[in-house]
Coordinates of C-alpha atoms and ligand atoms in Angstrom, one line a residue:
P1 CA -178.6 27.4 -25.3
G2 CA -180.6 29.1 -22.6
F3 CA -180.6 32.8 -21.9
P4 CA -177.8 32.8 -19.2
S5 CA -175.3 31.2 -21.6
L6 CA -176.3 33.5 -24.5
L7 CA -175.7 36.4 -22.1
K8 CA -172.4 35.0 -20.9
N9 CA -171.1 34.6 -24.5
G10 CA -172.3 38.1 -25.4
L11 CA -170.5 39.6 -22.3
S12 CA -167.4 37.6 -23.0
K13 CA -167.2 39.1 -26.6
L14 CA -167.5 42.6 -25.0
G15 CA -164.4 41.8 -23.0
V16 CA -165.8 41.2 -19.6
P17 CA -163.2 39.2 -17.6
K18 CA -163.6 35.4 -17.6
G19 CA -163.4 35.1 -13.8
F20 CA -166.3 37.4 -13.3
L21 CA -168.3 35.6 -15.9
E22 CA -167.6 32.2 -14.2
F23 CA -168.8 33.7 -10.9
F24 CA -171.8 35.3 -12.6
S25 CA -172.8 32.1 -14.4
R26 CA -172.6 30.1 -11.3
R27 CA -174.9 32.5 -9.6
V28 CA -177.4 32.7 -12.4
G29 CA -176.6 29.2 -13.5
D30 CA -176.6 27.5 -16.9
Y31 CA -179.0 25.1 -15.3
P32 CA -182.6 25.9 -15.3
R33 CA -184.0 26.9 -12.0
I34 CA -187.0 25.2 -10.4
Q35 CA -190.1 27.5 -10.7
E36 CA -191.3 29.1 -7.6
A37 CA -195.1 28.9 -7.0
K38 CA -196.6 32.3 -6.1
G39 CA -199.9 33.4 -4.7
S40 CA -202.8 31.2 -3.5
I41 CA -200.7 30.0 -0.5
S42 CA -203.1 31.5 2.0
A43 CA -205.7 29.1 0.6
I44 CA -203.7 26.4 2.4
R45 CA -205.4 27.3 5.7
D46 CA -208.9 25.8 5.5
E47 CA -208.5 22.9 3.0
P48 CA -206.5 19.8 3.3
F49 CA -203.1 21.0 2.1
F50 CA -202.8 18.6 -0.8
I51 CA -205.8 20.3 -2.6
P52 CA -204.1 23.7 -3.2
L53 CA -201.0 21.7 -4.2
Y54 CA -203.0 20.1 -6.9
E55 CA -204.1 23.5 -8.3
L56 CA -200.4 24.6 -8.2
F57 CA -199.4 21.4 -10.0
L58 CA -201.7 22.3 -12.9
T59 CA -200.1 25.7 -13.1
Y60 CA -196.4 25.0 -12.4
G61 CA -196.0 21.4 -13.5
G62 CA -194.3 18.3 -12.2
I63 CA -191.8 20.1 -9.9
F64 CA -192.0 23.5 -8.3
R65 CA -190.9 25.3 -5.1
L66 CA -193.2 26.5 -2.4
T67 CA -191.8 29.0 0.2
F68 CA -193.3 29.9 3.6
G69 CA -191.1 32.4 5.4
P70 CA -187.8 30.7 6.0
K71 CA -189.1 27.3 5.0
S72 CA -189.1 26.0 1.5
F73 CA -190.4 22.8 0.0
L74 CA -190.1 21.1 -3.4
I75 CA -193.4 19.6 -4.6
V76 CA -193.0 16.7 -6.9
S77 CA -195.9 15.4 -9.1
D78 CA -194.0 13.9 -11.9
P79 CA -193.7 10.1 -12.2
S80 CA -190.2 10.0 -13.4
I81 CA -188.9 12.4 -10.7
A82 CA -190.8 10.4 -8.1
K83 CA -189.1 7.2 -9.4
H84 CA -185.7 8.9 -9.3
I85 CA -186.1 9.9 -5.7
L86 CA -187.8 6.8 -4.4
K87 CA -185.9 4.2 -6.3
D88 CA -183.1 5.1 -8.7
N89 CA -181.2 7.4 -6.3
S90 CA -183.0 6.6 -3.1
K91 CA -179.7 6.6 -1.2
A92 CA -179.5 10.4 -1.6
Y93 CA -182.7 10.9 0.5
S94 CA -183.8 10.6 4.1
K95 CA -187.3 10.8 5.8
G96 CA -186.4 14.4 6.9
I97 CA -189.3 16.2 8.7
L98 CA -191.3 13.0 9.0
A99 CA -188.6 11.5 11.3
E100 CA -188.5 14.7 13.3
I101 CA -192.3 14.8 13.8
L102 CA -192.8 11.2 14.6
D103 CA -189.8 10.8 16.9
F104 CA -191.8 11.0 20.1
V105 CA -193.9 8.0 19.1
M106 CA -191.9 5.9 16.6
G107 CA -188.4 6.7 17.7
K108 CA -186.1 4.8 15.3
G109 CA -188.9 2.5 14.0
L110 CA -188.8 1.3 10.4
I111 CA -190.9 4.2 8.9
P112 CA -188.8 7.1 10.2
A113 CA -185.4 5.3 10.5
D114 CA -182.6 6.0 8.0
G115 CA -179.2 4.7 7.1
E116 CA -177.8 1.6 8.9
I117 CA -180.5 1.3 11.5
W118 CA -183.1 1.2 8.7
R119 CA -181.1 -1.4 6.7
V120 CA -180.7 -3.7 9.7
R121 CA -184.3 -3.4 10.9
R122 CA -185.8 -3.8 7.3
R123 CA -183.7 -7.0 6.9
A124 CA -185.1 -8.4 10.3
I125 CA -188.7 -7.4 9.7
V126 CA -189.5 -8.2 6.1
P127 CA -189.0 -12.0 6.5
A128 CA -191.6 -11.9 9.3
L129 CA -194.4 -11.1 6.8
H130 CA -193.8 -14.3 4.7
Q131 CA -196.6 -15.9 2.7
K132 CA -197.6 -18.4 5.3
Y133 CA -198.0 -15.6 7.8
V134 CA -200.2 -13.5 5.5
A135 CA -202.3 -16.6 4.7
A136 CA -202.7 -17.3 8.5
M137 CA -203.9 -13.7 9.0
I138 CA -206.9 -14.3 6.7
G139 CA -208.7 -16.2 9.5
L140 CA -208.0 -13.3 11.8
F141 CA -209.4 -10.8 9.3
G142 CA -212.5 -12.9 9.0
K143 CA -213.1 -13.1 12.7
A144 CA -212.6 -9.4 13.3
T145 CA -214.8 -8.4 10.3
D146 CA -217.5 -10.8 11.6
R147 CA -217.5 -8.9 14.9
L148 CA -218.1 -5.8 13.0
C149 CA -220.9 -7.5 11.0
K150 CA -222.6 -8.4 14.3
K151 CA -222.4 -4.8 15.4
L152 CA -224.0 -3.6 12.1
D153 CA -226.7 -6.3 12.4
V154 CA -227.8 -4.7 15.7
A155 CA -227.8 -1.2 14.2
A156 CA -229.8 -2.5 11.1
S157 CA -232.4 -4.1 13.4
D158 CA -232.7 -1.0 15.6
G159 CA -232.8 1.3 12.5
E160 CA -229.9 3.3 13.8
D161 CA -227.4 5.1 11.6
V162 CA -223.8 4.3 12.1
E163 CA -220.6 6.3 11.9
M164 CA -218.5 3.9 9.8
E165 CA -215.1 5.7 10.0
S166 CA -214.7 5.1 13.7
L167 CA -215.9 1.5 13.3
F168 CA -213.3 0.9 10.6
S169 CA -210.7 2.4 12.8
R170 CA -211.6 -0.1 15.5
L171 CA -211.7 -3.0 13.1
T172 CA -208.2 -2.4 11.8
L173 CA -206.9 -1.7 15.3
D174 CA -208.2 -5.0 16.5
I175 CA -206.6 -6.7 13.5
I176 CA -203.2 -5.1 13.7
G177 CA -202.8 -5.6 17.5
K178 CA -203.2 -9.4 17.1
A179 CA -201.1 -9.5 13.9
V180 CA -198.2 -7.5 15.2
F181 CA -197.9 -8.5 18.9
N182 CA -200.8 -10.9 19.6
Y183 CA -202.8 -8.4 21.7
D184 CA -206.5 -8.3 21.5
F185 CA -207.6 -4.7 21.8
D186 CA -211.2 -5.8 21.3
S187 CA -211.9 -2.2 20.6
L188 CA -215.1 -3.0 18.6
T189 CA -216.6 -4.3 21.9
V190 CA -215.1 -2.4 24.8
D191 CA -213.3 0.9 25.4
T192 CA -210.3 0.2 27.5
G193 CA -207.7 2.7 28.7
I194 CA -205.2 1.3 26.2
V195 CA -207.5 1.9 23.2
E196 CA -207.9 5.5 24.3
A197 CA -204.2 5.8 24.8
V198 CA -203.5 4.6 21.2
Y199 CA -206.0 7.3 19.9
T200 CA -204.4 10.0 22.1
V201 CA -201.0 9.3 20.6
L202 CA -202.3 9.0 17.1
R203 CA -204.1 12.4 17.3
E204 CA -201.0 14.0 18.7
A205 CA -198.9 12.7 15.8
E206 CA -201.4 14.1 13.4
D207 CA -201.6 17.5 15.2
R208 CA -197.8 17.7 15.1
S209 CA -197.7 17.0 11.4
V210 CA -200.0 19.9 10.6
S211 CA -198.9 22.3 13.3
P212 CA -197.0 25.4 12.1
I213 CA -195.1 25.8 15.5
P214 CA -193.5 22.9 17.4
V215 CA -195.0 23.8 20.8
W216 CA -194.0 20.4 22.1
E217 CA -190.4 21.6 22.0
I218 CA -190.9 24.7 24.1
P219 CA -189.0 24.0 27.4
I220 CA -191.5 25.0 30.1
W221 CA -194.6 24.4 28.1
K222 CA -193.7 20.8 27.4
D223 CA -193.8 20.1 31.2
I224 CA -196.9 21.9 32.1
S225 CA -199.3 21.6 29.1
P226 CA -202.2 19.3 30.1
K227 CA -202.4 18.0 26.6
L228 CA -198.7 17.0 26.5
K229 CA -199.1 15.4 30.0
K230 CA -201.9 13.3 28.7
V231 CA -199.9 12.3 25.6
N232 CA -196.9 11.3 27.8
A233 CA -199.2 9.3 30.1
A234 CA -200.7 7.5 27.1
L235 CA -197.2 6.8 25.7
K236 CA -196.2 5.3 29.0
L237 CA -199.2 3.1 29.2
I238 CA -198.6 1.8 25.7
N239 CA -194.9 1.3 26.3
D240 CA -195.6 -0.6 29.5
T241 CA -198.1 -2.8 27.7
L242 CA -195.6 -3.5 25.0
D243 CA -192.9 -4.4 27.5
D244 CA -195.3 -6.9 29.1
L245 CA -196.2 -8.4 25.8
I246 CA -192.5 -8.7 24.8
A247 CA -191.7 -10.4 28.1
M248 CA -194.6 -12.8 27.8
C249 CA -193.7 -13.6 24.2
K250 CA -190.1 -14.2 25.3
R251 CA -191.2 -16.8 27.8
M252 CA -193.3 -18.6 25.1
V253 CA -190.4 -18.6 22.7
D254 CA -188.1 -20.0 25.5
E255 CA -190.5 -22.8 26.2
E256 CA -191.3 -23.9 22.7
E257 CA -189.6 -26.6 20.7
L258 CA -190.1 -25.3 17.2
Q259 CA -187.0 -24.9 15.1
F260 CA -186.6 -21.5 13.5
H261 CA -186.7 -21.6 9.7
E262 CA -187.6 -19.4 6.8
E263 CA -191.4 -19.7 7.1
Y264 CA -191.4 -20.2 10.8
M265 CA -194.7 -19.6 12.5
N266 CA -196.1 -20.5 15.9
E267 CA -199.7 -21.5 15.2
K268 CA -200.9 -20.3 18.6
D269 CA -199.2 -16.9 18.2
P270 CA -198.4 -16.2 14.6
S271 CA -197.5 -12.5 15.4
I272 CA -194.6 -10.6 13.9
L273 CA -193.2 -10.1 17.4
H274 CA -193.1 -13.9 18.0
F275 CA -191.2 -14.3 14.7
L276 CA -188.7 -11.6 15.6
L277 CA -188.0 -13.0 19.0
A278 CA -187.8 -16.6 17.7
S279 CA -185.4 -15.5 15.0
G280 CA -182.9 -14.6 17.7
D281 CA -183.0 -11.0 16.4
E282 CA -180.4 -9.1 18.4
V283 CA -182.2 -5.9 19.2
S284 CA -182.6 -3.4 22.1
S285 CA -186.0 -3.4 23.8
K286 CA -186.4 0.3 22.8
Q287 CA -185.8 -0.5 19.2
L288 CA -188.2 -3.4 19.3
R289 CA -190.8 -1.3 20.9
D290 CA -190.3 1.5 18.2
D291 CA -190.7 -1.1 15.5
L292 CA -193.9 -2.6 17.0
M293 CA -195.4 0.9 17.5
T294 CA -194.5 1.9 14.0
M295 CA -196.3 -1.2 12.5
L296 CA -199.2 -0.7 14.8
I297 CA -199.7 2.9 13.5
A298 CA -198.7 2.1 9.9
G299 CA -201.1 -0.8 9.6
H300 CA -204.0 0.7 11.5
E301 CA -204.7 4.2 10.2
T302 CA -204.0 3.5 6.6
S303 CA -206.4 0.5 6.3
A304 CA -209.1 2.3 8.2
A305 CA -208.9 5.2 5.8
V306 CA -208.9 2.9 2.8
L307 CA -212.1 1.2 4.0
T308 CA -213.8 4.6 4.9
W309 CA -213.2 6.1 1.4
T310 CA -214.1 2.9 -0.4
F311 CA -217.5 2.8 1.3
Y312 CA -217.9 6.5 0.5
L313 CA -217.1 5.9 -3.1
L314 CA -219.4 2.9 -3.3
S315 CA -222.3 4.9 -1.9
K316 CA -221.8 7.4 -4.8
E317 CA -221.6 4.8 -7.5
P318 CA -224.5 2.2 -7.2
S319 CA -223.6 0.5 -10.4
V320 CA -220.1 -0.4 -9.0
M321 CA -221.7 -1.6 -5.8
A322 CA -224.2 -3.9 -7.7
K323 CA -221.3 -5.4 -9.7
L324 CA -219.3 -5.9 -6.6
Q325 CA -222.2 -7.6 -4.8
D326 CA -222.7 -9.9 -7.7
E327 CA -219.1 -11.0 -7.6
V328 CA -219.1 -11.5 -3.9
D329 CA -222.4 -13.5 -4.0
A330 CA -221.0 -15.8 -6.7
V331 CA -217.6 -16.4 -5.1
L332 CA -218.4 -16.5 -1.4
G333 CA -221.8 -17.8 -0.8
D334 CA -222.2 -17.6 3.0
R335 CA -218.7 -18.7 4.2
C336 CA -215.8 -16.7 5.6
P337 CA -213.4 -16.0 2.7
T338 CA -210.4 -18.3 2.3
I339 CA -207.2 -17.3 0.5
E340 CA -208.5 -19.0 -2.7
D341 CA -211.7 -17.0 -2.5
L342 CA -209.6 -13.8 -2.1
K343 CA -207.7 -14.5 -5.3
K344 CA -211.0 -15.0 -7.1
L345 CA -212.4 -11.7 -5.9
R346 CA -210.9 -9.9 -8.8
Y347 CA -213.4 -7.1 -9.2
T348 CA -213.4 -6.5 -5.4
T349 CA -209.6 -6.1 -5.7
R350 CA -210.0 -3.6 -8.5
V351 CA -212.4 -1.6 -6.3
I352 CA -209.7 -1.4 -3.7
N353 CA -207.0 -0.5 -6.3
E354 CA -209.2 2.3 -7.6
S355 CA -210.1 3.6 -4.1
L356 CA -206.3 3.7 -3.3
R357 CA -205.9 5.7 -6.5
L358 CA -208.4 8.4 -5.6
Y359 CA -207.6 8.4 -1.9
P360 CA -203.9 7.5 -1.4
Q361 CA -202.9 6.9 2.2
P362 CA -200.8 8.9 2.9
P363 CA -201.5 11.5 0.2
V364 CA -197.9 12.8 0.2
L365 CA -194.6 11.1 0.8
I366 CA -191.9 13.1 2.6
R367 CA -188.2 13.1 1.9
R368 CA -185.1 15.3 2.4
S369 CA -182.0 15.3 0.2
I370 CA -178.9 14.3 2.1
E371 CA -176.6 15.0 -0.8
E372 CA -176.6 17.2 -3.9
D373 CA -178.6 15.7 -6.8
V374 CA -180.2 16.6 -10.1
V375 CA -183.9 16.0 -10.3
G376 CA -185.9 16.4 -13.6
G377 CA -182.9 18.3 -15.0
Y378 CA -182.7 20.7 -12.0
P379 CA -179.8 20.7 -9.6
I380 CA -180.8 20.6 -6.0
K381 CA -178.8 21.2 -2.8
R382 CA -178.4 19.0 0.2
G383 CA -181.1 19.6 2.8
E384 CA -184.1 20.2 0.5
D385 CA -187.4 19.2 2.0
I386 CA -189.5 17.3 -0.7
F387 CA -193.1 16.4 -0.8
I388 CA -194.0 13.8 -3.4
S389 CA -197.7 14.3 -4.0
V390 CA -199.2 10.9 -4.6
W391 CA -202.5 12.7 -4.7
N392 CA -201.3 14.6 -7.8
L393 CA -199.7 11.6 -9.4
H394 CA -202.9 9.6 -9.0
R395 CA -205.2 12.4 -10.3
S396 CA -202.9 13.8 -13.0
P397 CA -204.8 14.6 -16.2
N398 CA -201.6 13.6 -18.0
H399 CA -202.0 10.0 -17.0
W400 CA -205.6 9.3 -16.3
E401 CA -208.7 9.5 -18.4
E402 CA -211.5 11.1 -16.3
A403 CA -209.0 11.2 -13.4
D404 CA -211.6 12.1 -10.7
K405 CA -214.0 9.3 -11.7
F406 CA -214.3 6.2 -9.5
N407 CA -214.0 3.6 -12.2
P408 CA -212.7 0.2 -11.2
E409 CA -213.1 -0.9 -14.8
R410 CA -210.1 1.2 -15.8
W411 CA -208.0 -1.7 -14.5
P412 CA -208.5 -4.8 -16.7
I413 CA -210.0 -7.6 -14.6
D414 CA -207.7 -10.2 -15.9
G415 CA -204.7 -7.9 -16.1
P416 CA -201.9 -7.8 -13.5
N417 CA -202.5 -6.2 -10.1
P418 CA -201.6 -2.6 -10.7
N419 CA -198.5 -1.4 -8.8
E420 CA -195.8 1.3 -9.1
T421 CA -193.6 -0.8 -11.4
N422 CA -196.2 -1.8 -14.0
Q423 CA -197.7 1.7 -13.9
N424 CA -194.3 3.4 -14.2
Y425 CA -194.7 5.4 -11.0
S426 CA -197.9 7.1 -12.0
Y427 CA -199.6 4.9 -9.4
L428 CA -197.9 4.2 -6.1
P429 CA -200.4 3.2 -3.4
F430 CA -197.7 1.5 -1.3
G431 CA -194.7 3.8 -2.3
G432 CA -191.8 2.3 -4.2
G433 CA -188.1 1.4 -4.2
P434 CA -186.4 0.2 -1.0
R435 CA -188.8 2.0 1.3
K436 CA -191.9 0.4 -0.1
C437 CA -194.5 -0.7 2.3
V438 CA -193.8 -4.1 3.9
G439 CA -197.5 -4.7 4.5
D440 CA -198.9 -4.3 1.0
M441 CA -200.1 -8.0 0.6
F442 CA -201.4 -8.0 4.2
A443 CA -203.3 -4.8 3.7
T444 CA -204.8 -5.7 0.3
F445 CA -206.1 -9.0 1.6
E446 CA -207.4 -7.3 4.8
N447 CA -209.3 -4.7 2.8
V448 CA -210.6 -7.0 0.1
L449 CA -211.9 -9.4 2.7
A450 CA -213.6 -6.7 4.8
V451 CA -215.3 -5.2 1.8
A452 CA -216.4 -8.6 0.6
M453 CA -217.9 -9.7 3.9
L454 CA -219.6 -6.4 4.5
V455 CA -221.3 -5.9 1.2
R456 CA -222.3 -9.6 1.2
R457 CA -224.5 -9.0 4.2
F458 CA -225.5 -5.3 4.0
D459 CA -226.4 -2.4 1.8
F460 CA -224.8 0.9 2.7
Q461 CA -226.2 4.4 2.1
I462 CA -225.2 7.9 3.2
A463 CA -227.6 8.6 6.1
L464 CA -230.4 11.0 5.4
G465 CA -229.5 14.5 6.7
A466 CA -225.9 13.5 7.3
P467 CA -223.4 16.4 6.9
P468 CA -221.6 16.4 3.5
V469 CA -218.5 14.1 3.6
K470 CA -215.5 16.4 3.4
M471 CA -211.8 15.7 3.8
T472 CA -209.3 16.7 6.4
T473 CA -205.8 15.5 6.7
G474 CA -203.3 14.3 9.2
A475 CA -201.1 11.4 8.2
T476 CA -204.0 9.8 6.3
I477 CA -207.1 11.4 4.8
H478 CA -210.0 11.5 7.3
T479 CA -213.5 12.8 7.0
T480 CA -214.3 16.1 8.7
E481 CA -217.5 14.9 10.4
G482 CA -217.5 11.1 10.1
L483 CA -219.0 8.8 7.5
N484 CA -222.6 8.4 8.7
M485 CA -224.4 5.6 7.0
T486 CA -227.7 3.8 7.0
V487 CA -227.0 0.0 7.0
T488 CA -229.7 -2.4 5.9
R489 CA -229.6 -6.2 5.7
R490 CA -229.6 -7.4 2.2
T491 CA -232.4 -9.6 1.0
R492 CA -230.6 -12.8 -0.1
P493 CA -230.8 -14.0 -3.7
P494 CA -232.1 -17.7 -4.0
V495 CA -229.2 -19.9 -2.9
V496 CA -229.8 -22.9 -5.3
P497 CA -228.5 -22.2 -8.8
K498 CA -231.4 -22.5 -11.3
L499 CA -229.4 -24.7 -13.8
E500 CA -228.8 -27.5 -11.3
M501 CA -232.5 -27.5 -10.3
A502 CA -233.4 -28.0 -14.0
T503 CA -231.0 -30.9 -14.4
L504 CA -232.3 -32.5 -11.2
E505 CA -235.9 -32.3 -12.5
V506 CA -234.9 -33.8 -15.9
K507 CA -233.0 -36.6 -14.1
S508 CA -235.9 -37.5 -11.8
S509 CA -238.4 -37.5 -14.6
V510 CA -236.1 -39.9 -16.5
N511 CA -235.9 -42.1 -13.5
S512 CA -239.6 -42.2 -12.9
S513 CA -240.4 -43.1 -16.5
Ligands
HEM601 C1 -194.4 2.1 4.3 C2 -198.9 2.6 2.6 C3 -200.5 -1.0 5.4 C4 -196.1 -1.3 7.4 C5 -195.5 2.5 3.6 C6 -195.5 3.5 2.5 C7 -196.7 3.6 2.0 C8 -197.6 2.7 2.8 C9 -197.2 4.6 0.9 C10 -194.2 4.2 2.0 C11 -193.9 5.4 2.9 C12 -192.7 6.2 2.3 O1 -192.1 5.9 1.3 O2 -192.4 7.3 2.9 C13 -199.7 1.7 3.2 C14 -201.1 1.5 2.9 C15 -201.6 0.5 3.8 C16 -200.4 0.0 4.5 C17 -202.0 2.4 2.0 C18 -203.0 -0.1 3.9 C19 -203.8 -0.1 2.9 C20 -199.4 -1.4 6.2 C21 -199.5 -2.5 7.1 C22 -198.2 -2.6 7.7 C23 -197.4 -1.5 7.1 C24 -200.6 -3.4 7.4 C25 -197.7 -3.5 8.7 C26 -198.0 -4.8 8.9 C27 -195.3 -0.4 6.8 C28 -193.9 -0.1 7.1 C29 -193.4 0.8 6.2 C30 -194.5 1.2 5.4 C31 -193.1 -0.8 8.3 C32 -192.0 1.4 6.2 C33 -191.1 0.6 5.3 C34 -189.7 1.1 5.2 O3 -189.5 2.3 5.3 O4 -188.8 0.3 5.0 N1 -196.8 2.1 3.7 N2 -199.3 0.8 4.2 N3 -198.2 -0.8 6.2 N4 -195.6 0.4 5.7 FE1 -197.5 0.5 4.9

């Protein structure tokens, strides 16, 4: 028995009235209390906030409480507690602060939505990302990545360094625009108003997620602040564009003769929007816009961050890069990857798995308890704000050997693709439970294909004199000053395999004799 119950028994023997003891024990509790982390909180100012949370995890363990003035958060870094919250008792949790911060841009879209709205929208959207759709997207990934290669070709010829993070952001924006609502941002080639509007809104969402005071809620300020005016104008432009795209797509659906079925896809416009409209999905135009916007953001920033950190890691580990290039040369030759190729690019996939371990996007998952619960043996009240630190789970010394080392070999090449289930919630690059990412297959193929096509054609090195690559955080992990790289065209290995040459020579000498 713990100290409180020993004390209670002792006091009872001394004749202290039972009612008082009951009251006393409820206050002190027979339950253990979650430890409160103290000190080092001021450190949270200049580093990305998940770094001091890692230090605190090493001191206080898999669950602790962090208090800033009136606000208090539970920080979870334990796989079984994460599993409890995300999967086993997920109904007791909502998206909490996340939904509040993102309301202006995502409204009731699938990421922030809770309860019945989430259930209905999840049921409508998941079928749109069926296998045939994901397979059809591979051509799109190839075309978009090829545009990036052409851009890098020019830089390589001119001997100019390139800032890869912004190029990856444009690559994944071009891809997700076509994939979700059949719109070609073409941001790798041109800078249109709409591309700038998307970035204005994204930066605002990130600023809000790290801002200590919600200035956007202050009555007069919100009408006169030039920054907020710009954000509102950007939102209006995006919403108007989405409304036009929805109207255009509706006309296409009305005119087409295709029957809707499970793996329905319009070859000319395979987008998620087209699927949703053709399915007869009964949805308000505001809700549809919220969902499209949510997928635009969810699928864009995450993949861009994964590519950025993958190339950073590769630049630090030349032996991994060499092995990766060997695989890509052997599997791809010079063609654009097909789905069969992607399945054969097993080492490339492990590189992405490992990059997602070291740089999970987002680095923390946010929840709020909407009923009382018991987590890791501790009772918690309704209304607790919780951060599940995926960063801590993925770098925990309890689960990983040399946790900070980029080592794709830690995942057996012929083993199953690592995911939250087969890694028991020590690894959750796409979350877990009912709120797991709907784009995991899409994103994995997109990233594997982009890495393969790029390393097939080019070598990448951190540019000479570039500032050190440091992290900063919004919703995903960014670099502080970009990822500046020198890109050089690879000298190709001989194309004709030696063995076949030898057989040919033997054959011809047999014939001639
Ligand atoms: C949810 C990661 C790409 C759409 C999530 C979650 C994670 C995640 C961790 C769970 C969030 C939580 O539990 O709070 C990623 C990563 C990606 C990626 C790392 C790229 C490498 C995509 C793409 C799409 C997408 C391409 C869309 C096509 C969504 C949606 C949700 C989600 C709609 C919310 C699901 C729900 O709440 O029911 N993603 N994602 N994601 N993701 Fe992704």
